[in-house]
GROMACS .gro file of N, CA and C in nm:
model
  297
    1MET      N    1   0.087  -0.111  -0.004
    1MET     CA    2   0.004  -0.001  -0.005
    1MET      C    3   0.089   0.120   0.004
    2ILE      N    4   0.046   0.225  -0.075
    2ILE     CA    5   0.115   0.352  -0.071
    2ILE      C    6   0.012   0.461  -0.059
    3ILE      N    7   0.048   0.559   0.014
    3ILE     CA    8  -0.033   0.679   0.026
    3ILE      C    9   0.034   0.786  -0.048
    4VAL      N   10  -0.030   0.848  -0.149
    4VAL     CA   11   0.022   0.966  -0.223
    4VAL      C   12  -0.062   1.085  -0.174
    5VAL      N   13   0.007   1.185  -0.112
    5VAL     CA   14  -0.054   1.297  -0.057
    5VAL      C   15  -0.026   1.410  -0.159
    6PHE      N   16  -0.130   1.459  -0.227
    6PHE     CA   17  -0.121   1.567  -0.322
    6PHE      C   18  -0.121   1.706  -0.244
    7ASP      N   19  -0.221   1.710  -0.155
    7ASP     CA   20  -0.220   1.832  -0.070
    7ASP      C   21  -0.312   1.798   0.053
    8ALA      N   22  -0.349   1.892   0.130
    8ALA     CA   23  -0.431   1.865   0.254
    8ALA      C   24  -0.557   1.793   0.230
    9ASP      N   25  -0.614   1.820   0.111
    9ASP     CA   26  -0.749   1.768   0.078
    9ASP      C   27  -0.757   1.645  -0.013
   10ARG      N   28  -0.646   1.606  -0.067
   10ARG     CA   29  -0.642   1.501  -0.172
   10ARG      C   30  -0.534   1.398  -0.158
   11GLU      N   31  -0.568   1.272  -0.149
   11GLU     CA   32  -0.478   1.165  -0.127
   11GLU      C   33  -0.524   1.043  -0.207
   12TRP      N   34  -0.428   0.966  -0.236
   12TRP     CA   35  -0.452   0.829  -0.293
   12TRP      C   36  -0.409   0.729  -0.184
   13TYR      N   37  -0.501   0.625  -0.169
   13TYR     CA   38  -0.459   0.507  -0.088
   13TYR      C   39  -0.469   0.392  -0.185
   14ILE      N   40  -0.357   0.340  -0.239
   14ILE     CA   41  -0.365   0.240  -0.340
   14ILE      C   42  -0.269   0.125  -0.309
   15GLN      N   43  -0.299   0.014  -0.361
   15GLN     CA   44  -0.210  -0.103  -0.341
   15GLN      C   45  -0.083  -0.083  -0.428
   16GLY      N   46   0.020  -0.149  -0.383
   16GLY     CA   47   0.149  -0.135  -0.447
   16GLY      C   48   0.145  -0.186  -0.591
   17ARG      N   49   0.061  -0.288  -0.619
   17ARG     CA   50   0.051  -0.334  -0.760
   17ARG      C   51  -0.011  -0.230  -0.849
   18VAL      N   52  -0.111  -0.155  -0.796
   18VAL     CA   53  -0.174  -0.057  -0.872
   18VAL      C   54  -0.077   0.062  -0.898
   19TYR      N   55  -0.003   0.096  -0.797
   19TYR     CA   56   0.099   0.199  -0.809
   19TYR      C   57   0.202   0.158  -0.919
   20ALA      N   58   0.247   0.035  -0.912
   20ALA     CA   59   0.341  -0.016  -1.005
   20ALA      C   60   0.291  -0.005  -1.146
   21ASN      N   61   0.161  -0.046  -1.166
   21ASN     CA   62   0.097  -0.033  -1.300
   21ASN      C   63   0.088   0.106  -1.355
   22ILE      N   64   0.067   0.195  -1.258
   22ILE     CA   65   0.063   0.341  -1.302
   22ILE      C   66   0.195   0.385  -1.339
   23ILE      N   67   0.303   0.354  -1.256
   23ILE     CA   68   0.436   0.392  -1.287
   23ILE      C   69   0.489   0.335  -1.422
   24GLU      N   70   0.452   0.207  -1.441
   24GLU     CA   71   0.487   0.146  -1.569
   24GLU      C   72   0.433   0.213  -1.688
   25SER      N   73   0.319   0.282  -1.667
   25SER     CA   74   0.245   0.355  -1.775
   25SER      C   75   0.286   0.493  -1.798
   26VAL      N   76   0.366   0.544  -1.712
   26VAL     CA   77   0.417   0.690  -1.727
   26VAL      C   78   0.511   0.685  -1.850
   27PRO      N   79   0.487   0.774  -1.945
   27PRO     CA   80   0.574   0.780  -2.066
   27PRO      C   81   0.724   0.805  -2.037
   28ALA      N   82   0.807   0.740  -2.111
   28ALA     CA   83   0.954   0.756  -2.092
   28ALA      C   84   0.990   0.899  -2.117
   29GLY      N   85   1.081   0.948  -2.026
   29GLY     CA   86   1.123   1.089  -2.043
   29GLY      C   87   1.040   1.193  -1.980
   30MET      N   88   0.921   1.154  -1.915
   30MET     CA   89   0.841   1.259  -1.859
   30MET      C   90   0.903   1.306  -1.731
   31LEU      N   91   0.978   1.230  -1.668
   31LEU     CA   92   1.050   1.266  -1.549
   31LEU      C   93   1.202   1.247  -1.573
   32GLN      N   94   1.285   1.338  -1.539
   32GLN     CA   95   1.427   1.316  -1.558
   32GLN      C   96   1.501   1.249  -1.448
   33ASP      N   97   1.429   1.221  -1.344
   33ASP     CA   98   1.485   1.158  -1.227
   33ASP      C   99   1.406   1.035  -1.187
   34ASP      N  100   1.443   0.977  -1.075
   34ASP     CA  101   1.380   0.854  -1.037
   34ASP      C  102   1.276   0.882  -0.919
   35ASP      N  103   1.208   0.998  -0.922
   35ASP     CA  104   1.118   1.029  -0.810
   35ASP      C  105   1.014   0.923  -0.788
   36LEU      N  106   0.956   0.867  -0.893
   36LEU     CA  107   0.852   0.762  -0.873
   36LEU      C  108   0.914   0.621  -0.848
   37GLU      N  109   1.024   0.596  -0.907
   37GLU     CA  110   1.086   0.459  -0.884
   37GLU      C  111   1.137   0.450  -0.740
   38LEU      N  112   1.177   0.563  -0.675
   38LEU     CA  113   1.219   0.557  -0.538
   38LEU      C  114   1.111   0.504  -0.442
   39HIS      N  115   0.988   0.511  -0.489
   39HIS     CA  116   0.881   0.465  -0.398
   39HIS      C  117   0.821   0.331  -0.438
   40MET      N  118   0.889   0.264  -0.534
   40MET     CA  119   0.836   0.132  -0.570
   40MET      C  120   0.848   0.030  -0.462
   41TRP      N  121   0.966   0.025  -0.406
   41TRP     CA  122   0.980  -0.087  -0.296
   41TRP      C  123   0.902  -0.052  -0.170
   42PRO      N  124   0.906   0.072  -0.123
   42PRO     CA  125   0.818   0.097  -0.012
   42PRO      C  126   0.666   0.069  -0.038
   43ALA      N  127   0.629   0.092  -0.161
   43ALA     CA  128   0.482   0.070  -0.194
   43ALA      C  129   0.441  -0.076  -0.184
   44ARG      N  130   0.533  -0.167  -0.189
   44ARG     CA  131   0.508  -0.306  -0.178
   44ARG      C  132   0.478  -0.341  -0.026
   45ALA      N  133   0.523  -0.255   0.058
   45ALA     CA  134   0.491  -0.281   0.203
   45ALA      C  135   0.389  -0.167   0.249
   46MET      N  136   0.440  -0.055   0.283
   46MET     CA  137   0.361   0.064   0.316
   46MET      C  138   0.448   0.178   0.291
   47GLY      N  139   0.412   0.262   0.201
   47GLY     CA  140   0.490   0.378   0.160
   47GLY      C  141   0.409   0.509   0.171
   48LEU      N  142   0.483   0.614   0.167
   48LEU     CA  143   0.420   0.753   0.173
   48LEU      C  144   0.492   0.839   0.078
   49LEU      N  145   0.426   0.894  -0.019
   49LEU     CA  146   0.478   0.990  -0.116
   49LEU      C  147   0.402   1.120  -0.085
   50ARG      N  148   0.475   1.209  -0.016
   50ARG     CA  149   0.406   1.334   0.021
   50ARG      C  150   0.451   1.448  -0.075
   51LEU      N  151   0.373   1.463  -0.183
   51LEU     CA  152   0.406   1.575  -0.273
   51LEU      C  153   0.389   1.708  -0.210
   52SER      N  154   0.300   1.723  -0.114
   52SER     CA  155   0.266   1.846  -0.056
   52SER      C  156   0.388   1.906   0.026
   53SER      N  157   0.486   1.824   0.054
   53SER     CA  158   0.602   1.872   0.127
   53SER      C  159   0.725   1.889   0.031
   54MET      N  160   0.712   1.867  -0.097
   54MET     CA  161   0.820   1.878  -0.195
   54MET      C  162   0.819   2.024  -0.251
   55GLU      N  163   0.925   2.057  -0.304
   55GLU     CA  164   0.935   2.199  -0.370
   55GLU      C  165   0.836   2.183  -0.484
   56PRO      N  166   0.760   2.293  -0.509
   56PRO     CA  167   0.644   2.288  -0.600
   56PRO      C  168   0.670   2.242  -0.743
   57ASP      N  169   0.783   2.279  -0.800
   57ASP     CA  170   0.816   2.227  -0.938
   57ASP      C  171   0.826   2.081  -0.944
   58ARG      N  172   0.900   2.018  -0.847
   58ARG     CA  173   0.915   1.877  -0.845
   58ARG      C  174   0.777   1.810  -0.822
   59ALA      N  175   0.699   1.858  -0.724
   59ALA     CA  176   0.563   1.812  -0.696
   59ALA      C  177   0.476   1.810  -0.825
   60GLU      N  178   0.479   1.917  -0.895
   60GLU     CA  179   0.403   1.932  -1.018
   60GLU      C  180   0.438   1.831  -1.125
   61ARG      N  181   0.573   1.803  -1.143
   61ARG     CA  182   0.622   1.699  -1.242
   61ARG      C  183   0.579   1.570  -1.198
   62ILE      N  184   0.582   1.537  -1.074
   62ILE     CA  185   0.544   1.402  -1.028
   62ILE      C  186   0.393   1.383  -1.043
   63ALA      N  187   0.315   1.486  -1.011
   63ALA     CA  188   0.173   1.480  -1.026
   63ALA      C  189   0.127   1.458  -1.169
   64ALA      N  190   0.191   1.529  -1.256
   64ALA     CA  191   0.169   1.520  -1.399
   64ALA      C  192   0.199   1.377  -1.446
   65ALA      N  193   0.313   1.331  -1.404
   65ALA     CA  194   0.346   1.193  -1.448
   65ALA      C  195   0.239   1.088  -1.395
   66LEU      N  196   0.195   1.101  -1.272
   66LEU     CA  197   0.087   1.018  -1.222
   66LEU      C  198  -0.037   1.027  -1.296
   67VAL      N  199  -0.072   1.148  -1.333
   67VAL     CA  200  -0.193   1.166  -1.418
   67VAL      C  201  -0.181   1.094  -1.550
   68GLU      N  202  -0.067   1.114  -1.611
   68GLU     CA  203  -0.041   1.038  -1.745
   68GLU      C  204  -0.034   0.898  -1.722
   69GLY      N  205   0.032   0.844  -1.618
   69GLY     CA  206   0.033   0.699  -1.598
   69GLY      C  207  -0.103   0.646  -1.579
   70VAL      N  208  -0.190   0.707  -1.500
   70VAL     CA  209  -0.329   0.662  -1.479
   70VAL      C  210  -0.405   0.660  -1.615
   71THR      N  211  -0.387   0.775  -1.687
   71THR     CA  212  -0.459   0.787  -1.816
   71THR      C  213  -0.420   0.673  -1.911
   72ARG      N  214  -0.292   0.644  -1.925
   72ARG     CA  215  -0.244   0.534  -2.006
   72ARG      C  216  -0.291   0.400  -1.955
   73ARG      N  217  -0.294   0.382  -1.828
   73ARG     CA  218  -0.341   0.259  -1.766
   73ARG      C  219  -0.487   0.232  -1.799
   74LEU      N  220  -0.566   0.341  -1.793
   74LEU     CA  221  -0.712   0.330  -1.828
   74LEU      C  222  -0.730   0.272  -1.960
   75ARG      N  223  -0.639   0.304  -2.054
   75ARG     CA  224  -0.655   0.259  -2.189
   75ARG      C  225  -0.633   0.106  -2.202
   76THR      N  226  -0.567   0.051  -2.106
   76THR     CA  227  -0.533  -0.097  -2.114
   76THR      C  228  -0.624  -0.185  -2.039
   77ILE      N  229  -0.706  -0.130  -1.947
   77ILE     CA  230  -0.793  -0.221  -1.866
   77ILE      C  231  -0.921  -0.243  -1.941
   78ASP      N  232  -0.987  -0.351  -1.900
   78ASP     CA  233  -1.117  -0.395  -1.958
   78ASP      C  234  -1.214  -0.289  -1.925
   79GLN      N  235  -1.268  -0.216  -2.028
   79GLN     CA  236  -1.368  -0.114  -2.011
   79GLN      C  237  -1.497  -0.158  -1.957
   80SER      N  238  -1.524  -0.290  -1.974
   80SER     CA  239  -1.652  -0.347  -1.919
   80SER      C  240  -1.642  -0.359  -1.766
   81ASP      N  241  -1.526  -0.356  -1.713
   81ASP     CA  242  -1.504  -0.367  -1.570
   81ASP      C  243  -1.530  -0.220  -1.512
   82THR      N  244  -1.658  -0.183  -1.501
   82THR     CA  245  -1.688  -0.050  -1.468
   82THR      C  246  -1.636  -0.002  -1.333
   83GLU      N  247  -1.624  -0.099  -1.238
   83GLU     CA  248  -1.574  -0.066  -1.103
   83GLU      C  249  -1.428  -0.029  -1.119
   84MET      N  250  -1.348  -0.094  -1.193
   84MET     CA  251  -1.209  -0.063  -1.215
   84MET      C  252  -1.194   0.067  -1.287
   85VAL      N  253  -1.268   0.087  -1.393
   85VAL     CA  254  -1.263   0.208  -1.469
   85VAL      C  255  -1.296   0.328  -1.382
   86THR      N  256  -1.392   0.318  -1.299
   86THR     CA  257  -1.435   0.428  -1.210
   86THR      C  258  -1.324   0.454  -1.112
   87PHE      N  259  -1.257   0.345  -1.061
   87PHE     CA  260  -1.149   0.361  -0.959
   87PHE      C  261  -1.039   0.442  -1.023
   88TYR      N  262  -0.994   0.405  -1.151
   88TYR     CA  263  -0.881   0.471  -1.205
   88TYR      C  264  -0.920   0.614  -1.251
   89GLU      N  265  -1.040   0.640  -1.295
   89GLU     CA  266  -1.094   0.770  -1.326
   89GLU      C  267  -1.082   0.856  -1.200
   90SER      N  268  -1.122   0.806  -1.085
   90SER     CA  269  -1.120   0.882  -0.966
   90SER      C  270  -0.973   0.915  -0.924
   91LEU      N  271  -0.883   0.825  -0.946
   91LEU     CA  272  -0.741   0.848  -0.916
   91LEU      C  273  -0.698   0.962  -1.005
   92ARG      N  274  -0.736   0.959  -1.136
   92ARG     CA  275  -0.689   1.057  -1.228
   92ARG      C  276  -0.748   1.201  -1.190
   93GLU      N  277  -0.873   1.205  -1.153
   93GLU     CA  278  -0.932   1.325  -1.116
   93GLU      C  279  -0.867   1.391  -0.992
   94ILE      N  280  -0.844   1.306  -0.892
   94ILE     CA  281  -0.775   1.355  -0.766
   94ILE      C  282  -0.640   1.418  -0.806
   95ALA      N  283  -0.556   1.341  -0.885
   95ALA     CA  284  -0.421   1.390  -0.918
   95ALA      C  285  -0.425   1.502  -1.012
   96ALA      N  286  -0.521   1.505  -1.106
   96ALA     CA  287  -0.526   1.615  -1.207
   96ALA      C  288  -0.548   1.754  -1.133
   97ARG      N  289  -0.619   1.755  -1.030
   97ARG     CA  290  -0.645   1.879  -0.956
   97ARG      C  291  -0.513   1.943  -0.908
   98HIS      N  292  -0.408   1.860  -0.897
   98HIS     CA  293  -0.276   1.915  -0.844
   98HIS      C  294  -0.197   1.955  -0.969
   99ALA      N  295  -0.198   1.870  -1.073
   99ALA     CA  296  -0.111   1.889  -1.184
   99ALA      C  297  -0.134   2.008  -1.266
   0.00000   0.00000   0.00000
């Protein structure tokens, strides 16, 4: 499980596998560093990615990458699984308000 804190009002609580799927879906080159990869191993246990405490430019890049990762992941899941589609759409909406 990982908690991604965008700001005081918006958070994700997601399984490590969901986080990994989103990260794998982020386009190459969208981030120049390993900001998201740093949180892969902690996400498999219990991790915290607090964007709200990062410098604004870095937090914005990470949030934008997460939005793009979720968007791309949405394209690969079975669209008839409305519960999963709704779940990913809500993740994207929460993250997009920050990006």
